[in-house]
Every structure is written in C-alpha cells, then in structure tokens.
Amino acid sequence: MEVDAELRARYEGVVSSIDAAAQNAGRSREDLTLIVVTKFHPASLVRELHSLGVQHIGENRHQDAEPKAGELVDLPLTWHFVGQLQSNKARAVTEYCRVIHSLDRSSLLRALDRAEAPVEVFLEVNLTDDPGRGGAEPAQLPDLAERVLASDHLTLRGVMAVAPRDEEPRRAFARLREHSEVVRRIAPEAVEISAGMSGDFADAIAEGATHLRIGTAITGNRPSDR
Ligand SMILES: *Cc1c(COP(=O)(O)O)cnc(C)c1O
C-alpha cells in the first residue's frame, strides 16, 4: 500500500529517537512498546501505519474508536484505550480494546469486570495536585491493585500517567516510577509503565517507561482537536 512520504519520515524519525533514548538510558529496545495514538484521524491513516510496521494503536474516545476498529478488523492490531472512560461504556470498549490504560476508580473496575472479557489494565495515576485531572490519587493505588488482582477477567499490567503541564516531565516520571514500585509490592507481575507522549517520551524512557503513547510526532497535527 502507498504510504504518505511525510508520515513515513515522521514515523522513522520517532523510531530512531526512541532507539537513541533507549541507548542513552542503557535500556533494551525490546522492552519498549510503541503505541501510536490516532485519535481524530481516519481509519485510512491507521492502515498506512500498519503497513509501516505499527502493531499497537491508541484511541481516547469510544464513539470515534469503535467504528475505526470495526473498519480495520482485517488487520492484526492491538487496540489500546488511553482516554478517560465512563463506566457505562466499559463493556463496549472491551469488545475491541485489549488494553485499558485509564483505570482510575473502583466503579470503572467493577464495570470492566462485569464485562467478562479478558482485559489488560494499567492503573492511571494523577501526577498533578489537581484532583479534577484524570487518574487515581497515589494513595488509592494499593487498594485498586488489590481489587484488580481479585478479579477473574482483568490482568494488571502496571501504572500509567500523563506528565503535568507545569512541571519538568522527568521529575514527574520519576514519581511515577515510585508509584510503580508501590504497585509491584502488591502485584509483582505488574511491571509495565505507560508514559511518554510526543513531547516527553525520551524523559519517560529515562525513567523506566515500557509503553510509549505517541500521537502528533508521528501522525502530524490532528485534523480537529477537540
Ligand atoms: C492524545 C494522547 C496521547 C498522545 O499525545 P501526543 O502529544 O499527540 O503524542 C498520549 N496519551 C494520551 C492519554 C492522550 O490522550
């Protein structure tokens, strides 16, 4: 399939920046999973990304993601839900997303568990002082981790966060790493860290991120950011 030359160049540029950041951090490239966040972009762009070798796609709105995933069922892609998720959409999202990065409260946990589909989850942590932002308060992590462990359908992969806007990202990701250690004391297999976006993935890699969620640096500007 024909791939847009600029898309290819941006993708290759990001991949080599990831390689360089991994090397600087003394980490193995195999430990890093690149999720390309394609929100607001059409299914055709996801198809182009797949032909470049992308296997993991991230979306943040169910009403946009569901038809896109439906159009692309012929591709062996893993879909990741990275946005805030309402409990009443939990079941529908698990029908096409294998991984949910935004589990941040017990009501959502119960809804995902009731869906009875096997789902892998990250506990999203709020790294800001603003309780209105997405993510659980760090103090809630042990309880959430225990509840995921007690569920039959959910597998705990680790922790997730978005760096606050008003802080050096590396410092915020260092705190995320500490939160990861707290969760691992309860769930030793939950070793993954979902962190790093277009502007801060090198900092995230330096602080142990395993799952990078990168949008615009690869896709270009979003058609209509809402
Ligand atoms: C949009 C989004 C991303 C990707 O952001 P970019 O800055 O475009 O790389 C990553 N994570 C979440 C939760 C997002 O909503």
Short mmCIF file of C-alpha atoms and ligand atoms in Angstrom, two decimals:
data_model
loop_
_atom_site.label_atom_id
_atom_site.label_comp_id
_atom_site.label_asym_id
_atom_site.label_seq_id
_atom_site.Cartn_x
_atom_site.Cartn_y
_atom_site.Cartn_z
CA MET A 1 0.00 0.00 0.00
CA GLU A 2 1.09 3.55 -0.71
CA VAL A 3 2.24 5.40 2.40
CA ASP A 4 2.44 9.18 2.63
CA ALA A 5 6.13 10.16 2.46
CA GLU A 6 5.87 12.65 5.32
CA LEU A 7 4.13 10.14 7.53
CA ARG A 8 6.86 7.63 6.83
CA ALA A 9 9.56 10.21 7.60
CA ARG A 10 7.94 11.24 10.89
CA TYR A 11 7.47 7.61 11.91
CA GLU A 12 11.07 6.71 11.11
CA GLY A 13 12.29 9.82 12.91
CA VAL A 14 10.38 8.91 16.08
CA VAL A 15 11.57 5.30 15.94
CA SER A 16 15.20 6.41 15.74
CA SER A 17 14.68 8.90 18.60
CA ILE A 18 13.24 6.05 20.68
CA ASP A 19 16.27 3.91 19.83
CA ALA A 20 18.61 6.74 20.86
CA ALA A 21 16.76 7.40 24.12
CA ALA A 22 16.81 3.68 24.97
CA GLN A 23 20.53 3.54 24.33
CA ASN A 24 21.17 6.65 26.45
CA ALA A 25 19.21 5.09 29.28
CA GLY A 26 21.04 1.77 28.93
CA ARG A 27 17.78 0.02 28.18
CA SER A 28 16.90 -2.62 25.66
CA ARG A 29 14.69 -1.53 22.76
CA GLU A 30 12.78 -4.81 23.12
CA ASP A 31 11.41 -3.60 26.45
CA LEU A 32 9.62 -0.68 24.77
CA THR A 33 6.21 -0.90 23.08
CA LEU A 34 5.26 1.94 20.76
CA ILE A 35 1.55 2.75 20.74
CA VAL A 36 0.62 5.24 18.02
CA VAL A 37 -2.28 7.41 19.22
CA THR A 38 -4.51 8.03 16.19
CA LYS A 39 -7.42 9.92 17.79
CA PHE A 40 -9.22 12.23 15.32
CA HIS A 41 -7.50 10.54 12.37
CA PRO A 42 -9.33 8.31 9.91
CA ALA A 43 -9.03 4.53 9.60
CA SER A 44 -7.02 5.03 6.38
CA LEU A 45 -4.17 6.55 8.41
CA VAL A 46 -4.17 3.55 10.75
CA ARG A 47 -3.91 1.33 7.68
CA GLU A 48 -0.86 3.27 6.49
CA LEU A 49 0.71 2.98 9.95
CA HIS A 50 0.13 -0.75 9.92
CA SER A 51 1.95 -1.07 6.62
CA LEU A 52 4.90 0.79 8.20
CA GLY A 53 5.03 -1.92 10.86
CA VAL A 54 2.92 -0.41 13.64
CA GLN A 55 1.09 -3.04 15.70
CA HIS A 56 -0.33 -1.03 18.62
CA ILE A 57 -2.94 1.70 18.18
CA GLY A 58 -4.21 4.06 20.90
CA GLU A 59 -7.56 5.87 20.98
CA ASN A 60 -9.22 8.05 23.60
CA ARG A 61 -12.89 8.35 22.59
CA HIS A 62 -15.12 5.34 22.31
CA GLN A 63 -17.50 6.83 19.73
CA ASP A 64 -14.59 7.52 17.34
CA ALA A 65 -12.61 4.40 18.08
CA GLU A 66 -15.34 1.79 17.77
CA PRO A 67 -16.16 2.35 14.07
CA LYS A 68 -12.46 2.70 13.25
CA ALA A 69 -11.58 -0.60 14.90
CA GLY A 70 -14.59 -2.13 13.15
CA GLU A 71 -13.34 -0.97 9.75
CA LEU A 72 -9.92 -2.46 10.44
CA VAL A 73 -10.80 -5.88 11.86
CA ASP A 74 -8.83 -7.44 8.99
CA LEU A 75 -5.57 -6.07 10.45
CA PRO A 76 -3.76 -7.83 13.33
CA LEU A 77 -3.65 -4.71 15.50
CA THR A 78 -3.84 -4.40 19.28
CA TRP A 79 -6.12 -1.54 20.32
CA HIS A 80 -5.36 0.42 23.49
CA PHE A 81 -7.83 2.74 25.19
CA VAL A 82 -5.89 5.68 26.64
CA GLY A 83 -8.59 8.27 27.45
CA GLN A 84 -10.96 8.80 30.32
CA LEU A 85 -13.56 6.06 30.27
CA GLN A 86 -17.13 6.26 31.51
CA SER A 87 -18.30 3.14 33.30
CA ASN A 88 -21.36 2.83 31.06
CA LYS A 89 -19.06 2.46 28.02
CA ALA A 90 -16.72 -0.03 29.63
CA ARG A 91 -18.32 -3.13 28.17
CA ALA A 92 -18.47 -1.74 24.63
CA VAL A 93 -14.81 -0.69 24.75
CA THR A 94 -13.67 -4.14 25.83
CA GLU A 95 -15.16 -5.54 22.65
CA TYR A 96 -12.32 -4.10 20.58
CA CYS A 97 -9.68 -2.89 23.07
CA ARG A 98 -7.47 -5.47 24.70
CA VAL A 99 -5.73 -2.93 26.91
CA ILE A 100 -7.21 -0.11 29.01
CA HIS A 101 -4.65 2.45 30.22
CA SER A 102 -7.03 4.63 32.22
CA LEU A 103 -8.35 2.54 35.09
CA ASP A 104 -8.56 5.09 37.89
CA ARG A 105 -11.50 4.20 40.16
CA SER A 106 -13.24 1.21 41.61
CA SER A 107 -16.58 1.91 39.86
CA LEU A 108 -14.86 1.57 36.47
CA LEU A 109 -13.06 -1.52 37.71
CA ARG A 110 -16.38 -3.14 38.61
CA ALA A 111 -17.84 -2.23 35.22
CA LEU A 112 -14.86 -3.72 33.37
CA ASP A 113 -15.04 -6.84 35.49
CA ARG A 114 -18.75 -7.27 34.77
CA ALA A 115 -17.99 -7.10 31.04
CA GLU A 116 -16.40 -10.54 31.47
CA ALA A 117 -14.00 -10.05 28.57
CA PRO A 118 -10.33 -10.64 29.35
CA VAL A 119 -8.83 -7.16 29.61
CA GLU A 120 -5.36 -5.94 30.48
CA VAL A 121 -5.31 -2.78 32.56
CA PHE A 122 -2.97 -0.04 33.67
CA LEU A 123 -3.79 1.99 36.78
CA GLU A 124 -3.76 5.64 35.81
CA VAL A 125 -2.16 7.91 38.41
CA ASN A 126 -2.79 11.63 38.73
CA LEU A 127 0.63 13.29 38.97
CA THR A 128 -0.79 16.79 39.46
CA ASP A 129 -2.16 18.50 42.59
CA ASP A 130 -5.49 19.00 40.82
CA PRO A 131 -7.97 16.27 41.81
CA GLY A 132 -10.05 17.18 38.73
CA ARG A 133 -7.46 15.71 36.37
CA GLY A 134 -7.74 12.10 35.26
CA GLY A 135 -6.09 9.40 37.31
CA ALA A 136 -6.29 7.94 40.78
CA GLU A 137 -4.67 9.66 43.71
CA PRO A 138 -1.43 7.81 44.50
CA ALA A 139 -2.79 6.76 47.91
CA GLN A 140 -5.56 4.80 46.17
CA LEU A 141 -3.20 2.63 44.13
CA PRO A 142 -2.72 -0.24 46.61
CA ASP A 143 -6.46 -0.72 47.01
CA LEU A 144 -7.08 -0.60 43.25
CA ALA A 145 -4.23 -3.03 42.63
CA GLU A 146 -5.67 -5.50 45.12
CA ARG A 147 -9.10 -5.25 43.52
CA VAL A 148 -7.67 -5.94 40.06
CA LEU A 149 -5.81 -8.97 41.43
CA ALA A 150 -9.07 -10.26 42.88
CA SER A 151 -10.83 -10.02 39.50
CA ASP A 152 -11.16 -13.02 37.19
CA HIS A 153 -11.21 -11.02 33.95
CA LEU A 154 -8.64 -8.30 34.49
CA THR A 155 -4.87 -8.57 34.27
CA LEU A 156 -2.84 -5.81 35.89
CA ARG A 157 -0.02 -4.65 33.61
CA GLY A 158 1.23 -1.66 35.63
CA VAL A 159 0.78 2.09 36.01
CA MET A 160 0.09 4.91 33.56
CA ALA A 161 0.30 8.70 33.72
CA VAL A 162 0.37 11.89 31.71
CA ALA A 163 3.05 14.40 32.73
CA PRO A 164 1.64 17.61 34.27
CA ARG A 165 1.96 20.70 32.06
CA ASP A 166 3.69 22.86 34.66
CA GLU A 167 6.46 20.53 35.73
CA GLU A 168 9.67 19.15 34.30
CA PRO A 169 8.43 15.81 32.84
CA ARG A 170 11.42 13.85 34.04
CA ARG A 171 10.66 14.73 37.67
CA ALA A 172 7.03 13.70 37.25
CA PHE A 173 8.03 10.41 35.61
CA ALA A 174 10.44 9.74 38.49
CA ARG A 175 7.42 9.89 40.83
CA LEU A 176 5.52 7.56 38.52
CA ARG A 177 8.37 5.08 38.85
CA GLU A 178 7.99 5.22 42.66
CA HIS A 179 4.25 4.59 42.30
CA SER A 180 5.09 1.64 40.07
CA GLU A 181 7.25 0.21 42.84
CA VAL A 182 4.40 0.50 45.34
CA VAL A 183 2.08 -1.38 42.97
CA ARG A 184 4.71 -4.04 42.32
CA ARG A 185 4.95 -4.80 46.02
CA ILE A 186 1.31 -5.89 45.78
CA ALA A 187 1.35 -7.24 42.22
CA PRO A 188 4.90 -8.33 41.35
CA GLU A 189 3.97 -9.07 37.74
CA ALA A 190 2.61 -5.58 37.08
CA VAL A 191 5.97 -4.28 35.90
CA GLU A 192 4.91 -2.08 32.98
CA ILE A 193 4.86 1.73 32.92
CA SER A 194 2.74 3.54 30.31
CA ALA A 195 4.24 7.01 29.95
CA GLY A 196 5.69 9.34 27.35
CA MET A 197 3.95 11.30 24.59
CA SER A 198 5.26 13.25 21.59
CA GLY A 199 6.99 15.92 23.67
CA ASP A 200 8.39 13.88 26.54
CA PHE A 201 8.98 10.26 25.53
CA ALA A 202 12.78 10.47 25.97
CA ASP A 203 12.27 11.55 29.62
CA ALA A 204 9.77 8.74 30.11
CA ILE A 205 12.23 6.18 28.70
CA ALA A 206 14.91 7.51 31.06
CA GLU A 207 12.54 6.87 33.98
CA GLY A 208 11.59 3.33 33.01
CA ALA A 209 8.57 3.69 30.70
CA THR A 210 7.73 0.50 28.82
CA HIS A 211 4.69 1.67 26.82
CA LEU A 212 5.01 4.94 24.87
CA ARG A 213 1.80 6.64 23.70
CA ILE A 214 2.85 8.85 20.81
CA GLY A 215 0.45 10.81 18.62
CA THR A 216 1.26 14.02 16.76
CA ALA A 217 5.02 13.45 16.42
CA ILE A 218 4.07 10.59 14.10
CA THR A 219 0.62 11.42 12.75
CA GLY A 220 1.16 15.15 12.29
CA ASN A 221 -1.36 17.62 13.61
CA ARG A 222 -4.76 16.27 14.47
CA PRO A 223 -7.47 17.23 11.96
CA SER A 224 -9.83 18.67 14.57
CA ASP A 225 -8.58 18.67 18.11
CA ARG A 226 -11.49 18.92 20.47
C1 LIG B 1 -3.50 12.20 22.82
C2 LIG B 1 -2.85 11.39 23.87
C3 LIG B 1 -1.52 10.96 23.72
C4 LIG B 1 -0.65 11.35 22.54
O1 LIG B 1 -0.35 12.71 22.61
P1 LIG B 1 0.67 13.43 21.61
O2 LIG B 1 1.11 14.64 22.34
O3 LIG B 1 -0.08 13.72 20.38
O4 LIG B 1 1.79 12.49 21.36
C5 LIG B 1 -0.98 10.16 24.72
N1 LIG B 1 -1.69 9.81 25.81
C6 LIG B 1 -2.97 10.21 25.99
C7 LIG B 1 -3.69 9.80 27.22
C8 LIG B 1 -3.58 11.01 25.03
O5 LIG B 1 -4.84 11.42 25.22
#
